[in-house]
CSV table of C-alpha atoms in Angstrom, one decimal:
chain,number,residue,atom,x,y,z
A,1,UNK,CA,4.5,68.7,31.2
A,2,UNK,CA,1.2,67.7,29.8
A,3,UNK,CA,0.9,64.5,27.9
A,4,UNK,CA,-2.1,64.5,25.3
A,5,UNK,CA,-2.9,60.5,25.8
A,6,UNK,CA,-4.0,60.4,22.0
A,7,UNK,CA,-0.8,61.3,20.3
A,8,UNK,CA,1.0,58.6,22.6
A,9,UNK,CA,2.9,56.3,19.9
A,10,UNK,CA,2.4,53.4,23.1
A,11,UNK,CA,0.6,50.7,22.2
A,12,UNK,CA,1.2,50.9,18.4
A,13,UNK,CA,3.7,47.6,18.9
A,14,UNK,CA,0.9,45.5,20.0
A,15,UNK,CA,-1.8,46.7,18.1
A,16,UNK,CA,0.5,46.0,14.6
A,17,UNK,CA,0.9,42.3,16.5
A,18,UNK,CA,-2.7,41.6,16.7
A,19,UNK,CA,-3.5,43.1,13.2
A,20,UNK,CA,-0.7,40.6,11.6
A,21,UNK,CA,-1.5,37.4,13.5
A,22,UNK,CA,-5.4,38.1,12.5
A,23,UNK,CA,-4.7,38.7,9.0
A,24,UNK,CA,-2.5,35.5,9.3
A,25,UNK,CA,-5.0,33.6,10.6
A,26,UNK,CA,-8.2,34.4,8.4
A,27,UNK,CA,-6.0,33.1,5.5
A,28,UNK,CA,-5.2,30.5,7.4
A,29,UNK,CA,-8.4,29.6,8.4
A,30,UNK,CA,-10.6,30.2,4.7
A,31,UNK,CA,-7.8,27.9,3.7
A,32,UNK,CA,-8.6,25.3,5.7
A,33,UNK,CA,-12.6,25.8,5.3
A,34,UNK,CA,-12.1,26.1,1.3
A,35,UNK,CA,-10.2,22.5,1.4
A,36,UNK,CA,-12.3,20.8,3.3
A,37,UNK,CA,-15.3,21.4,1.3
A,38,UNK,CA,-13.2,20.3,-1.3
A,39,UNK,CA,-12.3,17.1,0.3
A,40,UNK,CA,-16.3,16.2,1.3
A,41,UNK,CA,-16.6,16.8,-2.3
A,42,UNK,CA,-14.2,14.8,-3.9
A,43,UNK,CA,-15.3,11.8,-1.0
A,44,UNK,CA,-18.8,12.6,-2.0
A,45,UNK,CA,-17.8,11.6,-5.4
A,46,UNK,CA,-16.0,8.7,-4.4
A,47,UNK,CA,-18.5,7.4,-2.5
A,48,UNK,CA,-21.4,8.1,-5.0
A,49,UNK,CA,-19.7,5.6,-7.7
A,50,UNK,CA,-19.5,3.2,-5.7
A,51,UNK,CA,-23.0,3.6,-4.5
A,52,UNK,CA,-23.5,3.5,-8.2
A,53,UNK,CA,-22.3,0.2,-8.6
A,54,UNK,CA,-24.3,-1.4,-6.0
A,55,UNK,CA,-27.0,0.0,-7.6
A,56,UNK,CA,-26.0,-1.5,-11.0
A,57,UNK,CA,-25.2,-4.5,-9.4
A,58,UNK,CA,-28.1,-4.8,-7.8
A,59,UNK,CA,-30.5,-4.3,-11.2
A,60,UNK,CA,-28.3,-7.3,-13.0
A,61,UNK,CA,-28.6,-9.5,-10.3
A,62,UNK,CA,-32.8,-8.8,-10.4
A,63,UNK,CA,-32.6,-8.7,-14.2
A,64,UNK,CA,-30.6,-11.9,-14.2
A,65,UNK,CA,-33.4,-14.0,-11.9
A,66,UNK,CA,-36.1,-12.3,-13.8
A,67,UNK,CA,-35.3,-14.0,-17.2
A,68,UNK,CA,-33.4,-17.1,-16.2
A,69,UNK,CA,-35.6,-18.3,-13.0
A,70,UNK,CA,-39.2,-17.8,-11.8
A,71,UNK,CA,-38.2,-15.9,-8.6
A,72,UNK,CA,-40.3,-13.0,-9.7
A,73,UNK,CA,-43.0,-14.5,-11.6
A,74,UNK,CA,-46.5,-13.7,-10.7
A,75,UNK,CA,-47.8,-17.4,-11.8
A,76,UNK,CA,-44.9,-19.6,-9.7
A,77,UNK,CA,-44.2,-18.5,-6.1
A,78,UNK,CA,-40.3,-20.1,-5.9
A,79,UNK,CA,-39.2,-18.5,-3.0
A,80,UNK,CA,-36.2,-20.3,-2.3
A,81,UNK,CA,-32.8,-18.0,-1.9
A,82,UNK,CA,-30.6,-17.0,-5.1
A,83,UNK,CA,-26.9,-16.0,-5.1
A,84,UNK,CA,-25.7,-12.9,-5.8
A,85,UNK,CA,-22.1,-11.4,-5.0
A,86,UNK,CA,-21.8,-14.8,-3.1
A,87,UNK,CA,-24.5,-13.6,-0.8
A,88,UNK,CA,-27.7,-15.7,-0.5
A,89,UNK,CA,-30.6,-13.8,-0.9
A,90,UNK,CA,-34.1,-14.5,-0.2
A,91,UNK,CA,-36.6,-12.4,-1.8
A,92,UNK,CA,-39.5,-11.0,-0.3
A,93,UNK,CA,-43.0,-10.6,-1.7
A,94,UNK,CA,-44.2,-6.9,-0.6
A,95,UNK,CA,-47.4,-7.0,-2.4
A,96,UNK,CA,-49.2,-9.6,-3.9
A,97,UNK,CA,-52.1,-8.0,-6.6
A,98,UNK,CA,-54.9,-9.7,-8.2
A,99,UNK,CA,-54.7,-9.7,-12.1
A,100,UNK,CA,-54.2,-6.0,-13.1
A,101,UNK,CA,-52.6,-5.0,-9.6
A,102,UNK,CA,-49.0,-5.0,-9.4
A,103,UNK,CA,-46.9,-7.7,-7.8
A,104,UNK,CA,-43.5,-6.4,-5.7
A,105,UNK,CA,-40.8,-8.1,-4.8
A,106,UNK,CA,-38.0,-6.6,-2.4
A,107,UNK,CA,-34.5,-7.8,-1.5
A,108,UNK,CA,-31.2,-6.5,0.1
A,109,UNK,CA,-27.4,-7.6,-0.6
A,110,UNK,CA,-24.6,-6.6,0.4
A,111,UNK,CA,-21.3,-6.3,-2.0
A,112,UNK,CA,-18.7,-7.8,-0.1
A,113,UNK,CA,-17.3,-6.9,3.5
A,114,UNK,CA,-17.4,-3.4,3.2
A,115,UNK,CA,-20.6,-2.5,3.9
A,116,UNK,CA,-21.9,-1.3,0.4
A,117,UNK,CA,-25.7,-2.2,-0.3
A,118,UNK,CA,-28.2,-2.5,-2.3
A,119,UNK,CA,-32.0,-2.3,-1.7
A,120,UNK,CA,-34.2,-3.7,-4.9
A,121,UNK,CA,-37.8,-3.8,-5.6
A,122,UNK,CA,-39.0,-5.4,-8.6
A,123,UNK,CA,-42.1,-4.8,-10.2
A,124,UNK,CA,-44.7,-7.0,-12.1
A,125,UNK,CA,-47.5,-5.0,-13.8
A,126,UNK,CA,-49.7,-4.6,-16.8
A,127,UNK,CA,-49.3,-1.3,-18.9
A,128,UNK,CA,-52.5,0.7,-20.8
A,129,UNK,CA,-52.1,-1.9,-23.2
A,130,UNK,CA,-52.3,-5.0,-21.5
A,131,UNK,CA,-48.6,-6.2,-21.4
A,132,UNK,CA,-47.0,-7.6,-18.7
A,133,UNK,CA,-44.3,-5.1,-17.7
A,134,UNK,CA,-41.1,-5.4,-15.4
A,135,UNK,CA,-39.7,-2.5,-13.3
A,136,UNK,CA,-36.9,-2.9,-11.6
A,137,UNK,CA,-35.5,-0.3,-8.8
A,138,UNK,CA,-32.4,-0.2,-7.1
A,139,UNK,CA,-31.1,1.7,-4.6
A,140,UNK,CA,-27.4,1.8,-3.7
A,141,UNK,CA,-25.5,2.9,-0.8
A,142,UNK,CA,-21.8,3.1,-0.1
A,143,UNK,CA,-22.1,2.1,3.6
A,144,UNK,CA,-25.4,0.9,5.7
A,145,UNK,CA,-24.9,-3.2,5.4
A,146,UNK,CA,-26.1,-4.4,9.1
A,147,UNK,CA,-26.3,-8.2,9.3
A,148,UNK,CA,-29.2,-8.8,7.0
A,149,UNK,CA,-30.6,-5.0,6.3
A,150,UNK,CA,-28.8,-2.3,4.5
A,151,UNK,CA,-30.7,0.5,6.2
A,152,UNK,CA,-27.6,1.2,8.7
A,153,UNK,CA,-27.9,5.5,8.9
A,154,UNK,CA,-24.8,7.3,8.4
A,155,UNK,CA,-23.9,10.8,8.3
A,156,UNK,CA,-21.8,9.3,5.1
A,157,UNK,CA,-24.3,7.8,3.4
A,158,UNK,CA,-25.1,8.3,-0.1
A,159,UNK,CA,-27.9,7.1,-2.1
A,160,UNK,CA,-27.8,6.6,-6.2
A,161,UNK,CA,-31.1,5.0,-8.0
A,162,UNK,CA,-31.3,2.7,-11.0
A,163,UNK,CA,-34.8,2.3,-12.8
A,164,UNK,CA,-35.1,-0.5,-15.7
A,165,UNK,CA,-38.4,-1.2,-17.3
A,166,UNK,CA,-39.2,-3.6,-19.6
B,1,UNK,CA,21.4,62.6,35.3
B,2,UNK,CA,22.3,59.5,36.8
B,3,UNK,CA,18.8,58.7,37.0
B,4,UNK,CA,18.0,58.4,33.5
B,5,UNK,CA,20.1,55.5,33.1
B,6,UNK,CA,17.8,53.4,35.4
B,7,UNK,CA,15.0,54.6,33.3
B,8,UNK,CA,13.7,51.5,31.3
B,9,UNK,CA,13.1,53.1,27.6
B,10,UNK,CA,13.1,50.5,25.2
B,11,UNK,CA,12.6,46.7,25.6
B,12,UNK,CA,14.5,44.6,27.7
B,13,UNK,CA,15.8,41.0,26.5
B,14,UNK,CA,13.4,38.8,27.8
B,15,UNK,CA,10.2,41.4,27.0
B,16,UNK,CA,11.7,41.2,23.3
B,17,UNK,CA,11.9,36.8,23.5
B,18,UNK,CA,8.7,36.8,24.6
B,19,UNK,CA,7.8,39.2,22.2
B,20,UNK,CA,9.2,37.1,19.6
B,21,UNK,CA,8.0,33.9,21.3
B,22,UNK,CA,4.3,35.0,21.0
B,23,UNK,CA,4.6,36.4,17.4
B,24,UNK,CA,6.2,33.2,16.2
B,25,UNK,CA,3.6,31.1,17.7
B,26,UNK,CA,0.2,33.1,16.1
B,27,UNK,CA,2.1,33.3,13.0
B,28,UNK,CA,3.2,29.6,12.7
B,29,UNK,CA,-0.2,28.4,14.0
B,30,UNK,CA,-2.3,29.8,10.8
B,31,UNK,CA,0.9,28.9,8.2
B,32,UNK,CA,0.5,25.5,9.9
B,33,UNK,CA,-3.2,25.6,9.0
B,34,UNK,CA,-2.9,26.7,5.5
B,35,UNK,CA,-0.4,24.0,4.9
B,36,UNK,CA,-2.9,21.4,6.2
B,37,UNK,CA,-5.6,22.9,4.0
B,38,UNK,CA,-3.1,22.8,0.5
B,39,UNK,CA,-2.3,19.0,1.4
B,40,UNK,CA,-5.9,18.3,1.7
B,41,UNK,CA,-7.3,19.9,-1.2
B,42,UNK,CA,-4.1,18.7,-2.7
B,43,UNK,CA,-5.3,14.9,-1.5
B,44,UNK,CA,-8.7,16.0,-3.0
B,45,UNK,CA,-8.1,16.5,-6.3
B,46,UNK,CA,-6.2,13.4,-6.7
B,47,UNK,CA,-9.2,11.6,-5.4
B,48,UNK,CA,-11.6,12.8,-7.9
B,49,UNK,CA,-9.5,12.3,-10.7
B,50,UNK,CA,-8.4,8.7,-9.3
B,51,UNK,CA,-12.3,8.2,-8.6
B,52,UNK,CA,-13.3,9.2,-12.3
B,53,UNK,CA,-10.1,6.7,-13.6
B,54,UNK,CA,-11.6,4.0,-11.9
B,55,UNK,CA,-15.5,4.2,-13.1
B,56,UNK,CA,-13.8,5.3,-16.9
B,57,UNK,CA,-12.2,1.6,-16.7
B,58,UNK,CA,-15.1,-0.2,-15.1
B,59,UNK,CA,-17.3,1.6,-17.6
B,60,UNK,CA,-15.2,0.3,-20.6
B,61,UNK,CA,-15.1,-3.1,-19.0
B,62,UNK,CA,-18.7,-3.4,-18.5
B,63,UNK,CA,-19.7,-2.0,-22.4
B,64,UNK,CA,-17.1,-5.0,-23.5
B,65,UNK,CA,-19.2,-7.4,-21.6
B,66,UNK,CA,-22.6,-6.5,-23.2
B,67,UNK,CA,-20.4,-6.3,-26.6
B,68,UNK,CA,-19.7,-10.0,-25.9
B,69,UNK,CA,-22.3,-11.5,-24.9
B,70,UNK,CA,-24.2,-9.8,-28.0
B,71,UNK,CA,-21.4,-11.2,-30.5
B,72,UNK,CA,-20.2,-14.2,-28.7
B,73,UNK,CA,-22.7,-15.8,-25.8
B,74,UNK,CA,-20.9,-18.6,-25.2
B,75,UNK,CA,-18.0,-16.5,-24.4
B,76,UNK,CA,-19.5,-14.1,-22.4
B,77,UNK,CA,-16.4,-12.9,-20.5
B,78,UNK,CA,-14.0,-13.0,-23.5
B,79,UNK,CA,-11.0,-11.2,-22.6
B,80,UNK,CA,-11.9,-10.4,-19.0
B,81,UNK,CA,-11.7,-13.7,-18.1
B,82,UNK,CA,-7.8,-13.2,-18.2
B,83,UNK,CA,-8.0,-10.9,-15.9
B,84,UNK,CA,-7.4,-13.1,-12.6
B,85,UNK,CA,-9.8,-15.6,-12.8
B,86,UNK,CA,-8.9,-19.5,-12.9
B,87,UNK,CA,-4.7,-20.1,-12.4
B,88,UNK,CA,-2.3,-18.6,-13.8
B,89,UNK,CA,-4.3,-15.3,-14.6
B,90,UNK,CA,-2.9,-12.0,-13.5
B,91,UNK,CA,-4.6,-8.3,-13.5
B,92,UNK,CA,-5.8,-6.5,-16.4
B,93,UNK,CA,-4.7,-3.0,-17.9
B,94,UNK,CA,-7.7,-1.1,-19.7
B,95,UNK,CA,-6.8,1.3,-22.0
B,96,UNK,CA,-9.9,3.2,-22.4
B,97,UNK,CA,-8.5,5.9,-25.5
B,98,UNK,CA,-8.1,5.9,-29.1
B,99,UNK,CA,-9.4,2.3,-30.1
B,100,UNK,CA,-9.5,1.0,-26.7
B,101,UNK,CA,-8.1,-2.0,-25.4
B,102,UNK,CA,-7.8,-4.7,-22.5
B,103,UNK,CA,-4.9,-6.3,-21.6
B,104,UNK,CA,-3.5,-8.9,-19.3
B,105,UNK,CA,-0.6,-8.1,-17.2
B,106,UNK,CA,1.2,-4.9,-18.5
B,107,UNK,CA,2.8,-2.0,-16.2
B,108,UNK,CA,-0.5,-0.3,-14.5
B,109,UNK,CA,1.2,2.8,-14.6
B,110,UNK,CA,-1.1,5.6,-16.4
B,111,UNK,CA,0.7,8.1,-18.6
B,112,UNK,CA,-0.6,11.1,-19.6
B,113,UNK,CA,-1.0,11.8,-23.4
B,114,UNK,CA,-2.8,14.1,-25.7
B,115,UNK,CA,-6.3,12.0,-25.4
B,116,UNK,CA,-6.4,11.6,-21.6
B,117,UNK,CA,-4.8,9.4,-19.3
B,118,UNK,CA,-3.5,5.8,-20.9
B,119,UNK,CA,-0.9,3.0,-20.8
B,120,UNK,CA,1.0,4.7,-24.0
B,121,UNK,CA,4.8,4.9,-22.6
B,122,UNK,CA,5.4,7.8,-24.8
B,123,UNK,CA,3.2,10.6,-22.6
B,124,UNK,CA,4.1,12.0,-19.3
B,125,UNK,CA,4.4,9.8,-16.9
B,126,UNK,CA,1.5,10.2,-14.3
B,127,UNK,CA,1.3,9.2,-10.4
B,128,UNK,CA,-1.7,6.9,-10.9
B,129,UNK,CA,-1.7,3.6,-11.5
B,130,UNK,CA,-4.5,1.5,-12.6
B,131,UNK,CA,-5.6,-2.1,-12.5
B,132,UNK,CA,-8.9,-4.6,-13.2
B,133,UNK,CA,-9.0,-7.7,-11.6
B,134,UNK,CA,-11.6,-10.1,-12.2
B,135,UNK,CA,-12.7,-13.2,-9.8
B,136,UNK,CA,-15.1,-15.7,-9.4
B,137,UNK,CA,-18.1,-15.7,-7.6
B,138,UNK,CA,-20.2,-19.0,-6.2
B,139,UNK,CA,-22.0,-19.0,-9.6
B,140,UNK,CA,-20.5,-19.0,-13.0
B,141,UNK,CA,-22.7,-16.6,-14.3
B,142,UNK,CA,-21.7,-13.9,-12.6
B,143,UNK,CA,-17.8,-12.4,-11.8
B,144,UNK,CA,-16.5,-10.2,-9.3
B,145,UNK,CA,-15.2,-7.0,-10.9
B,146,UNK,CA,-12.9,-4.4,-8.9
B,147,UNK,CA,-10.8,-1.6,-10.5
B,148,UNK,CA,-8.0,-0.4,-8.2
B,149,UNK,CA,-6.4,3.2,-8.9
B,150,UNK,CA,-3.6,4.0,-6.8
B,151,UNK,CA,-1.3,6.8,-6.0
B,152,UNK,CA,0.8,8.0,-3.9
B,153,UNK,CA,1.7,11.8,-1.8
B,154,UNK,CA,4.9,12.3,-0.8
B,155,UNK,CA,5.1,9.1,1.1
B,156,UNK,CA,1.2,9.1,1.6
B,157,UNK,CA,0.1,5.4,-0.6
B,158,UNK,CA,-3.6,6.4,-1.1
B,159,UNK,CA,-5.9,3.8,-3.7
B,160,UNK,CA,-9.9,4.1,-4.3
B,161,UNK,CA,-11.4,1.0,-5.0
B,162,UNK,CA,-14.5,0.2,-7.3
B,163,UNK,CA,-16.0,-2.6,-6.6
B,164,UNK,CA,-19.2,-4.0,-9.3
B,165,UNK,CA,-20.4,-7.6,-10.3
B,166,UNK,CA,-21.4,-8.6,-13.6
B,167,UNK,CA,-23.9,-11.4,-14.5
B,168,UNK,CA,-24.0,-12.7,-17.8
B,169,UNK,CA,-27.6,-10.9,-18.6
B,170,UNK,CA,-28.4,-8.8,-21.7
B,171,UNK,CA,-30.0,-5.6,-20.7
């Protein structure tokens, strides 16, 4: 008896198997890909408001020094360390100008134990009409506080930027 | 004759267990991953929400500070200094709809009501729970602010924490 190998029904058990478990497991799988973009997402926004809040933390605490001390002032060099978020900071003088350069100050802090930081340059300058200006920028991150530097790199990391001029 | 009743049409038993054995194992495998994926985008969603509860408090917090210390400097923490700091003080509710409001002590169980998420009893009872706690720093002049939302999964107890400082500056 001749057997035409094409119009065998053999085989048909396995290849139903294999078309089943793959179909199971692409749903299965763009499930799992779907949610975890979803969770980097919702930590990325967890992470960036608290990043925020370094940030904003770390403009008060410069605005704070600037009006009630002469930390920043381009007249009186007081360089002795400040307190902010219980954490003694000692400010650092980046760039010194002559009368119609700008003076910068720099300084790091950390917000409690957990490793969020901020990074804060303030600026002393003179606008187009001759007024002394203030700018003050702060970077937060949610992780990156090393000892004394909050420039720890992470995967993780986020960056938000305050500006305040004035 | 007698022959074809050796002849093996058909499956035996242990081709069709292991038949069954290997189907049950690439079709629980995926389920398993597609549950995992649910409970994590599940976990997600409650984050950002619980994430966005937290800065709407701190938010509300922060505007009453620079409220008070334009209407009452020498009170610059008014209410918030209830909020934990000193003896006696205990965490802080912030109801952040309608009129707004914040409150020492008070369940920090959110409900949900027609204007968003609040302390209001009467709205649907929601699985966060929110609270402000204020404390005190080395300096007077500045406060340690953190707003705590928590919630829980199934058995899963999950919080997101907001941590800020405010100093008593006008900006």
């Amino acid at each position: 008896m001749m057997k035409n190998p094409l119009k065998s029904n053999k085989g048909y058990t396995l290849l139903f198997a294999v078309l089943v478990s793959s179909v199971v497991l692409s749903i299965g799988i763009s499930i799992l890909t779907i949610s975890k973009k979803e969770f980097l997402l919702s930590a990325s926004a967890k992470d960036s408001t608290s990043a925020f809040y370094a940030a904003d933390t770390g403009i008060e605490c410069a605005a704070y020094y600037d009006s009630n001390s002469s930390k920043f002032s381009t007249t009186t060099d007081d360089s002795s360390p400040f307190n902010c978020a219980d954490y003694d900071i000692e400010r650092e003088v980046t760039m010194t100008g002559t009368t119609y350069d700008p003076y910068v100050f720099s300084f790091q802090m950390p917000l409690g134990s957990s490793g969020v930081c901020a990074v804060v340059t303030v600026e002393k300058y003179y606008d187009d009409v001759d007024i002394e200006r203030t700018k003050i920028i702060s970077r937060g991150y949610n992780i990156g506080w090393d000892e004394s530097d909050c420039d720890e790199s992470s995967p993780r990391r986020v960056e938000r930027a305050l500006q305040l001029i004035y | 004759m007698k022959k074809n009743l050796h002849n093996s049409k058909g499956f035996t038993i242990v081709e069709t267990l292991v038949a069954i054995a290997i189907l049950m194992i690439s079709i629980a495998g995926p389920l398993t991953i597609a549950q995992k994926g649910l409970m994590a985008s599940v976990y997600a969603r409650d984050q950002s929400v619980a994430t966005f509860l937290a800065q709407d408090a701190m938010e509300y917090a922060k505007n009453y500070r620079d409220n008070q210390i334009k209407s009452n400097p020498s009170d610059w923490l008014g209410i918030l200094a209830n909020c934990g700091l000193g003896s006696g003080g205990s965490d802080c509710t912030v109801d952040t709809t309608d009129e707004g409001s914040i409150t020492a002590g008070g369940s920090p169980i959110l409900y949900r009501t027609d204007y968003g998420y609040n302390h209001d009893s009467s709205g649907a009872k929601s699985q966060f729970s929110r609270t402000l706690s204020v404390s005190e720093t080395d300096e007077d002049y500045q406060v340690r602010v953190v707003v705590e939302v928590e919630w829980t999964t199934g058995t899963i107890h999950n919080v997101v924490t907001l941590e800020n400082y405010f100093f008593n500056v006008t900006i």
